[in-house]
Amino acid sequence: MLIAIPGEKLGVIEAFEPRGDFIIKDGNIYATKLSDVKVDKKQKIIEIKPLKKGFVSVGDIVISRVDYVQRPFAFVTIVSALNKDLAADIKGMIYVNPDFEYSPVVEGSIIRAKVIGTSAGMLMLSVSEPGLGVLESYCNYCGGPLVVRGRNSAKCTWCGMVLRLKLAPDFKSKALPHRVMLD
Amino acid sequence: MENQLIINGKRSDGRGPTDLRPLKIDVGIIKNAAGSSYIEHGKNKIIVAIYGPKDSHRYGMNLEKATLRCRYHMSPFSTEERKNPQPSRREIEISKVIRDALEPSLILENFPKTMIDIFVEVLQSDGGSRSASITAASVALADAGIPMKDLVEAVAVGKVNGTLVVDLNDIEDKEGEADMPVAFMLNENKITLLQMDGKMTVEEFKAGLMMAMEAAKKIKEIQKEALLKKYSHDENKK
């Protein structure tokens, strides 16, 4: 195993295609974190995998709480990432297509989402992939508990209101992170 | 009369002018911190802990990048006479100096609206505690997984009895003619800290800078060894 330290030169961009966490300066590839480096000389690929993940980064699956929805965005607080509660809340947002009839998440939902990038100083999340979506939610009219009614729809057991949501396959069946339960 | 600190080319602790004091770095000593390190540089004993990136307070929030904060603190038992634990003017200045020396090495743009805290606790102090703190903090930041352009290593050069010396100890720091802490990002060929207390000629300054750079290369090797020791060990355990 080859371990690179931050700032270590790993190769030149003409010779290798870098993947993972790196920076390119003057045509050279440098590690930015303590990383496990795998060089595939045949395919001309350098794979740079951080040994320690310090923060939520692009591609991570996170558990978040929806603070409010103001189309075209739903604003969320990330409470858990990589199965580990975060020390402090991190804000993010999900793009909600204004042309869509319904929002995939509602205020107060606990969702599983993927970090897809940063924009305007916030992490951008998405729930569109399979396996992602709402894990727990309540009726946003009366606050009653919801039960699955069909694919991507849930019904309030109190008022009978049907909500269209992007439900995760394990909606209501997964034990939520400790931080979410406390809130 | 001037105190004779260099006799027959040897300094008060038996070192030559370009020799470093014994340097030892341990990584990942504090479980609750995102990253941590412990440095013994001569008689300096310093612990550094990194917390964050975490959500920033509204005050001091930067929409473009993470805010770096540093707290350098000397324990009451770190000096010969008890030190008041309240932050002194010197500690506030060194906190700023450490932050400014480390900030150019970090890629803070990846974490907008967040903050990263660096806590430096001096358990035992000798000369050059700011340099040792910068060296240790850089290792702790790498341990925390904060993306960096390069490690930062710092060392002081000075003039004692008319001779340029590297890595001043406490007595040389106090009684020497000049003291110049310098921090480097060697791969980037950049200086991130340069302070000077006392007087040097331009030639002495240039020669001192070269001596500091040579010493920084040795420190970098020790930083690398410390990080590799921890992470090679962790990987082998998997």
PDB file of N, CA, C and O in Angstrom, chain B residues 43-95:
ATOM      1  N   LYS B  43      12.607  20.971  25.008  1.00  0.00           N
ATOM      2  CA  LYS B  43      11.817  20.844  26.243  1.00  0.00           C
ATOM      3  C   LYS B  43      10.355  21.246  26.032  1.00  0.00           C
ATOM      4  O   LYS B  43       9.556  21.164  26.953  1.00  0.00           O
ATOM      5  N   ASN B  44      10.010  21.695  24.831  1.00  0.00           N
ATOM      6  CA  ASN B  44       8.601  22.023  24.542  1.00  0.00           C
ATOM      7  C   ASN B  44       7.775  20.748  24.526  1.00  0.00           C
ATOM      8  O   ASN B  44       8.170  19.749  23.898  1.00  0.00           O
ATOM      9  N   LYS B  45       6.647  20.788  25.189  1.00  0.00           N
ATOM     10  CA  LYS B  45       5.698  19.673  25.103  1.00  0.00           C
ATOM     11  C   LYS B  45       4.334  20.292  24.805  1.00  0.00           C
ATOM     12  O   LYS B  45       3.800  21.041  25.620  1.00  0.00           O
ATOM     13  N   ILE B  46       3.806  19.984  23.625  1.00  0.00           N
ATOM     14  CA  ILE B  46       2.603  20.682  23.154  1.00  0.00           C
ATOM     15  C   ILE B  46       1.604  19.673  22.584  1.00  0.00           C
ATOM     16  O   ILE B  46       1.992  18.758  21.856  1.00  0.00           O
ATOM     17  N   ILE B  47       0.347  19.887  22.926  1.00  0.00           N
ATOM     18  CA  ILE B  47      -0.742  19.074  22.359  1.00  0.00           C
ATOM     19  C   ILE B  47      -1.568  19.971  21.437  1.00  0.00           C
ATOM     20  O   ILE B  47      -1.874  21.108  21.805  1.00  0.00           O
ATOM     21  N   VAL B  48      -1.905  19.455  20.274  1.00  0.00           N
ATOM     22  CA  VAL B  48      -2.776  20.211  19.349  1.00  0.00           C
ATOM     23  C   VAL B  48      -3.990  19.349  19.019  1.00  0.00           C
ATOM     24  O   VAL B  48      -3.848  18.157  18.734  1.00  0.00           O
ATOM     25  N   ALA B  49      -5.160  19.947  19.078  1.00  0.00           N
ATOM     26  CA  ALA B  49      -6.396  19.239  18.719  1.00  0.00           C
ATOM     27  C   ALA B  49      -7.181  20.066  17.710  1.00  0.00           C
ATOM     28  O   ALA B  49      -7.242  21.294  17.823  1.00  0.00           O
ATOM     29  N   ILE B  50      -7.741  19.384  16.750  1.00  0.00           N
ATOM     30  CA  ILE B  50      -8.520  20.048  15.694  1.00  0.00           C
ATOM     31  C   ILE B  50      -9.976  19.614  15.831  1.00  0.00           C
ATOM     32  O   ILE B  50     -10.256  18.410  15.951  1.00  0.00           O
ATOM     33  N   TYR B  51     -10.875  20.563  15.790  1.00  0.00           N
ATOM     34  CA  TYR B  51     -12.314  20.270  15.803  1.00  0.00           C
ATOM     35  C   TYR B  51     -12.949  20.923  14.578  1.00  0.00           C
ATOM     36  O   TYR B  51     -12.711  22.088  14.306  1.00  0.00           O
ATOM     37  N   GLY B  52     -13.752  20.182  13.876  1.00  0.00           N
ATOM     38  CA  GLY B  52     -14.421  20.730  12.704  1.00  0.00           C
ATOM     39  C   GLY B  52     -13.968  20.012  11.431  1.00  0.00           C
ATOM     40  O   GLY B  52     -13.250  19.025  11.524  1.00  0.00           O
ATOM     41  N   PRO B  53     -14.432  20.480  10.282  1.00  0.00           N
ATOM     42  CA  PRO B  53     -15.302  21.633  10.059  1.00  0.00           C
ATOM     43  C   PRO B  53     -16.678  21.419  10.686  1.00  0.00           C
ATOM     44  O   PRO B  53     -17.241  20.346  10.581  1.00  0.00           O
ATOM     45  N   LYS B  54     -17.166  22.474  11.319  1.00  0.00           N
ATOM     46  CA  LYS B  54     -18.491  22.417  11.922  1.00  0.00           C
ATOM     47  C   LYS B  54     -19.248  23.682  11.550  1.00  0.00           C
ATOM     48  O   LYS B  54     -18.642  24.659  11.109  1.00  0.00           O
ATOM     49  N   ASP B  55     -20.543  23.630  11.775  1.00  0.00           N
ATOM     50  CA  ASP B  55     -21.380  24.750  11.366  1.00  0.00           C
ATOM     51  C   ASP B  55     -20.929  26.036  12.046  1.00  0.00           C
ATOM     52  O   ASP B  55     -20.681  26.044  13.249  1.00  0.00           O
ATOM     53  N   SER B  56     -20.816  27.093  11.264  1.00  0.00           N
ATOM     54  CA  SER B  56     -20.286  28.341  11.783  1.00  0.00           C
ATOM     55  C   SER B  56     -21.373  29.156  12.472  1.00  0.00           C
ATOM     56  O   SER B  56     -22.538  29.093  12.111  1.00  0.00           O
ATOM     57  N   HIS B  57     -20.942  29.928  13.481  1.00  0.00           N
ATOM     58  CA  HIS B  57     -21.867  30.906  14.051  1.00  0.00           C
ATOM     59  C   HIS B  57     -22.088  31.991  13.008  1.00  0.00           C
ATOM     60  O   HIS B  57     -21.249  32.210  12.138  1.00  0.00           O
ATOM     61  N   ARG B  58     -23.181  32.707  13.181  1.00  0.00           N
ATOM     62  CA  ARG B  58     -23.461  33.784  12.234  1.00  0.00           C
ATOM     63  C   ARG B  58     -22.320  34.806  12.255  1.00  0.00           C
ATOM     64  O   ARG B  58     -21.884  35.302  11.238  1.00  0.00           O
ATOM     65  N   TYR B  59     -21.815  35.076  13.473  1.00  0.00           N
ATOM     66  CA  TYR B  59     -20.706  36.024  13.602  1.00  0.00           C
ATOM     67  C   TYR B  59     -19.434  35.357  13.088  1.00  0.00           C
ATOM     68  O   TYR B  59     -19.074  34.273  13.521  1.00  0.00           O
ATOM     69  N   GLY B  60     -18.790  35.993  12.161  1.00  0.00           N
ATOM     70  CA  GLY B  60     -17.539  35.446  11.639  1.00  0.00           C
ATOM     71  C   GLY B  60     -17.740  34.418  10.550  1.00  0.00           C
ATOM     72  O   GLY B  60     -16.783  33.805  10.098  1.00  0.00           O
ATOM     73  N   MET B  61     -18.981  34.216  10.122  1.00  0.00           N
ATOM     74  CA  MET B  61     -19.241  33.233   9.068  1.00  0.00           C
ATOM     75  C   MET B  61     -18.735  33.745   7.718  1.00  0.00           C
ATOM     76  O   MET B  61     -18.898  34.919   7.412  1.00  0.00           O
ATOM     77  N   ASN B  62     -18.112  32.877   6.968  1.00  0.00           N
ATOM     78  CA  ASN B  62     -17.653  33.243   5.636  1.00  0.00           C
ATOM     79  C   ASN B  62     -18.438  32.409   4.628  1.00  0.00           C
ATOM     80  O   ASN B  62     -18.442  31.177   4.714  1.00  0.00           O
ATOM     81  N   LEU B  63     -19.101  33.098   3.693  1.00  0.00           N
ATOM     82  CA  LEU B  63     -19.936  32.383   2.728  1.00  0.00           C
ATOM     83  C   LEU B  63     -19.102  31.654   1.682  1.00  0.00           C
ATOM     84  O   LEU B  63     -19.599  30.771   0.996  1.00  0.00           O
ATOM     85  N   GLU B  64     -17.845  32.057   1.543  1.00  0.00           N
ATOM     86  CA  GLU B  64     -17.001  31.487   0.494  1.00  0.00           C
ATOM     87  C   GLU B  64     -16.173  30.300   0.968  1.00  0.00           C
ATOM     88  O   GLU B  64     -15.841  29.419   0.187  1.00  0.00           O
ATOM     89  N   LYS B  65     -15.790  30.320   2.245  1.00  0.00           N
ATOM     90  CA  LYS B  65     -14.867  29.270   2.718  1.00  0.00           C
ATOM     91  C   LYS B  65     -15.011  29.091   4.229  1.00  0.00           C
ATOM     92  O   LYS B  65     -15.722  29.861   4.884  1.00  0.00           O
ATOM     93  N   ALA B  66     -14.317  28.093   4.730  1.00  0.00           N
ATOM     94  CA  ALA B  66     -14.367  27.841   6.174  1.00  0.00           C
ATOM     95  C   ALA B  66     -13.580  28.920   6.917  1.00  0.00           C
ATOM     96  O   ALA B  66     -12.616  29.480   6.392  1.00  0.00           O
ATOM     97  N   THR B  67     -14.015  29.202   8.137  1.00  0.00           N
ATOM     98  CA  THR B  67     -13.291  30.156   8.981  1.00  0.00           C
ATOM     99  C   THR B  67     -12.363  29.352   9.881  1.00  0.00           C
ATOM    100  O   THR B  67     -12.788  28.394  10.518  1.00  0.00           O
ATOM    101  N   LEU B  68     -11.099  29.758   9.898  1.00  0.00           N
ATOM    102  CA  LEU B  68     -10.111  29.068  10.730  1.00  0.00           C
ATOM    103  C   LEU B  68      -9.931  29.853  12.016  1.00  0.00           C
ATOM    104  O   LEU B  68      -9.738  31.072  11.985  1.00  0.00           O
ATOM    105  N   ARG B  69     -10.026  29.154  13.145  1.00  0.00           N
ATOM    106  CA  ARG B  69      -9.810  29.820  14.430  1.00  0.00           C
ATOM    107  C   ARG B  69      -8.710  29.070  15.173  1.00  0.00           C
ATOM    108  O   ARG B  69      -8.597  27.850  15.057  1.00  0.00           O
ATOM    109  N   CYS B  70      -7.940  29.801  15.932  1.00  0.00           N
ATOM    110  CA  CYS B  70      -6.853  29.159  16.671  1.00  0.00           C
ATOM    111  C   CYS B  70      -6.797  29.714  18.093  1.00  0.00           C
ATOM    112  O   CYS B  70      -6.953  30.911  18.319  1.00  0.00           O
ATOM    113  N   ARG B  71      -6.576  28.819  19.027  1.00  0.00           N
ATOM    114  CA  ARG B  71      -6.399  29.234  20.425  1.00  0.00           C
ATOM    115  C   ARG B  71      -5.101  28.590  20.924  1.00  0.00           C
ATOM    116  O   ARG B  71      -5.002  27.375  21.068  1.00  0.00           O
ATOM    117  N   TYR B  72      -4.120  29.435  21.131  1.00  0.00           N
ATOM    118  CA  TYR B  72      -2.840  28.991  21.705  1.00  0.00           C
ATOM    119  C   TYR B  72      -2.908  29.301  23.189  1.00  0.00           C
ATOM    120  O   TYR B  72      -3.208  30.426  23.579  1.00  0.00           O
ATOM    121  N   HIS B  73      -2.667  28.300  23.991  1.00  0.00           N
ATOM    122  CA  HIS B  73      -2.773  28.516  25.440  1.00  0.00           C
ATOM    123  C   HIS B  73      -1.625  27.826  26.172  1.00  0.00           C
ATOM    124  O   HIS B  73      -1.288  26.685  25.881  1.00  0.00           O
ATOM    125  N   MET B  74      -1.045  28.555  27.096  1.00  0.00           N
ATOM    126  CA  MET B  74       0.021  27.971  27.916  1.00  0.00           C
ATOM    127  C   MET B  74      -0.588  27.567  29.260  1.00  0.00           C
ATOM    128  O   MET B  74      -1.229  28.385  29.936  1.00  0.00           O
ATOM    129  N   SER B  75      -0.400  26.323  29.605  1.00  0.00           N
ATOM    130  CA  SER B  75      -0.933  25.836  30.882  1.00  0.00           C
ATOM    131  C   SER B  75      -0.243  26.561  32.032  1.00  0.00           C
ATOM    132  O   SER B  75       0.914  26.960  31.907  1.00  0.00           O
ATOM    133  N   PRO B  76      -0.931  26.695  33.157  1.00  0.00           N
ATOM    134  CA  PRO B  76      -0.319  27.408  34.290  1.00  0.00           C
ATOM    135  C   PRO B  76       0.993  26.766  34.751  1.00  0.00           C
ATOM    136  O   PRO B  76       1.867  27.437  35.269  1.00  0.00           O
ATOM    137  N   PHE B  77       1.125  25.446  34.521  1.00  0.00           N
ATOM    138  CA  PHE B  77       2.328  24.733  34.979  1.00  0.00           C
ATOM    139  C   PHE B  77       3.405  24.625  33.892  1.00  0.00           C
ATOM    140  O   PHE B  77       4.387  23.921  34.063  1.00  0.00           O
ATOM    141  N   SER B  78       3.203  25.312  32.761  1.00  0.00           N
ATOM    142  CA  SER B  78       4.138  25.142  31.640  1.00  0.00           C
ATOM    143  C   SER B  78       5.425  25.943  31.793  1.00  0.00           C
ATOM    144  O   SER B  78       6.397  25.695  31.096  1.00  0.00           O
ATOM    145  N   THR B  79       5.416  26.902  32.670  1.00  0.00           N
ATOM    146  CA  THR B  79       6.597  27.755  32.837  1.00  0.00           C
ATOM    147  C   THR B  79       7.195  27.558  34.239  1.00  0.00           C
ATOM    148  O   THR B  79       6.581  26.907  35.096  1.00  0.00           O
ATOM    149  N   GLU B  80       8.378  28.143  34.467  1.00  0.00           N
ATOM    150  CA  GLU B  80       9.027  27.956  35.771  1.00  0.00           C
ATOM    151  C   GLU B  80       8.187  28.582  36.879  1.00  0.00           C
ATOM    152  O   GLU B  80       8.036  28.016  37.959  1.00  0.00           O
ATOM    153  N   GLU B  81       7.686  29.779  36.614  1.00  0.00           N
ATOM    154  CA  GLU B  81       6.764  30.392  37.570  1.00  0.00           C
ATOM    155  C   GLU B  81       5.354  30.191  37.052  1.00  0.00           C
ATOM    156  O   GLU B  81       5.127  30.189  35.844  1.00  0.00           O
ATOM    157  N   ARG B  82       4.404  30.031  37.961  1.00  0.00           N
ATOM    158  CA  ARG B  82       3.027  29.778  37.542  1.00  0.00           C
ATOM    159  C   ARG B  82       2.550  30.876  36.602  1.00  0.00           C
ATOM    160  O   ARG B  82       2.746  32.053  36.867  1.00  0.00           O
ATOM    161  N   LYS B  83       1.918  30.434  35.505  1.00  0.00           N
ATOM    162  CA  LYS B  83       1.395  31.411  34.555  1.00  0.00           C
ATOM    163  C   LYS B  83      -0.099  31.574  34.778  1.00  0.00           C
ATOM    164  O   LYS B  83      -0.811  30.581  34.931  1.00  0.00           O
ATOM    165  N   ASN B  84      -0.533  32.801  34.762  1.00  0.00           N
ATOM    166  CA  ASN B  84      -1.970  33.052  34.892  1.00  0.00           C
ATOM    167  C   ASN B  84      -2.691  32.382  33.718  1.00  0.00           C
ATOM    168  O   ASN B  84      -2.321  32.587  32.563  1.00  0.00           O
ATOM    169  N   PRO B  85      -3.694  31.557  33.995  1.00  0.00           N
ATOM    170  CA  PRO B  85      -4.344  30.854  32.868  1.00  0.00           C
ATOM    171  C   PRO B  85      -5.134  31.747  31.921  1.00  0.00           C
ATOM    172  O   PRO B  85      -5.520  31.313  30.846  1.00  0.00           O
ATOM    173  N   GLN B  86      -5.374  32.984  32.312  1.00  0.00           N
ATOM    174  CA  GLN B  86      -6.090  33.882  31.395  1.00  0.00           C
ATOM    175  C   GLN B  86      -5.252  34.130  30.141  1.00  0.00           C
ATOM    176  O   GLN B  86      -4.029  34.211  30.241  1.00  0.00           O
ATOM    177  N   PRO B  87      -5.885  34.278  28.981  1.00  0.00           N
ATOM    178  CA  PRO B  87      -5.088  34.527  27.770  1.00  0.00           C
ATOM    179  C   PRO B  87      -4.337  35.858  27.871  1.00  0.00           C
ATOM    180  O   PRO B  87      -4.933  36.890  28.160  1.00  0.00           O
ATOM    181  N   SER B  88      -3.048  35.797  27.668  1.00  0.00           N
ATOM    182  CA  SER B  88      -2.225  37.010  27.746  1.00  0.00           C
ATOM    183  C   SER B  88      -2.133  37.659  26.364  1.00  0.00           C
ATOM    184  O   SER B  88      -2.537  37.057  25.369  1.00  0.00           O
ATOM    185  N   ARG B  89      -1.559  38.843  26.303  1.00  0.00           N
ATOM    186  CA  ARG B  89      -1.371  39.532  25.031  1.00  0.00           C
ATOM    187  C   ARG B  89      -0.531  38.664  24.086  1.00  0.00           C
ATOM    188  O   ARG B  89      -0.819  38.530  22.905  1.00  0.00           O
ATOM    189  N   ARG B  90       0.513  38.037  24.663  1.00  0.00           N
ATOM    190  CA  ARG B  90       1.395  37.187  23.855  1.00  0.00           C
ATOM    191  C   ARG B  90       0.642  35.986  23.276  1.00  0.00           C
ATOM    192  O   ARG B  90       0.809  35.628  22.101  1.00  0.00           O
ATOM    193  N   GLU B  91      -0.196  35.368  24.089  1.00  0.00           N
ATOM    194  CA  GLU B  91      -0.945  34.192  23.614  1.00  0.00           C
ATOM    195  C   GLU B  91      -1.919  34.575  22.500  1.00  0.00           C
ATOM    196  O   GLU B  91      -2.087  33.826  21.537  1.00  0.00           O
ATOM    197  N   ILE B  92      -2.548  35.729  22.652  1.00  0.00           N
ATOM    198  CA  ILE B  92      -3.497  36.188  21.615  1.00  0.00           C
ATOM    199  C   ILE B  92      -2.736  36.437  20.307  1.00  0.00           C
ATOM    200  O   ILE B  92      -3.178  36.056  19.223  1.00  0.00           O
ATOM    201  N   GLU B  93      -1.554  37.024  20.427  1.00  0.00           N
ATOM    202  CA  GLU B  93      -0.744  37.294  19.227  1.00  0.00           C
ATOM    203  C   GLU B  93      -0.303  35.977  18.580  1.00  0.00           C
ATOM    204  O   GLU B  93      -0.426  35.805  17.364  1.00  0.00           O
ATOM    205  N   ILE B  94       0.169  35.044  19.399  1.00  0.00           N
ATOM    206  CA  ILE B  94       0.647  33.772  18.826  1.00  0.00           C
ATOM    207  C   ILE B  94      -0.512  32.995  18.199  1.00  0.00           C
ATOM    208  O   ILE B  94      -0.337  32.352  17.165  1.00  0.00           O
ATOM    209  N   SER B  95      -1.695  33.078  18.799  1.00  0.00           N
ATOM    210  CA  SER B  95      -2.864  32.413  18.199  1.00  0.00           C
ATOM    211  C   SER B  95      -3.091  32.929  16.781  1.00  0.00           C
ATOM    212  O   SER B  95      -3.324  32.156  15.844  1.00  0.00           O
TER     213      SER B  95
END
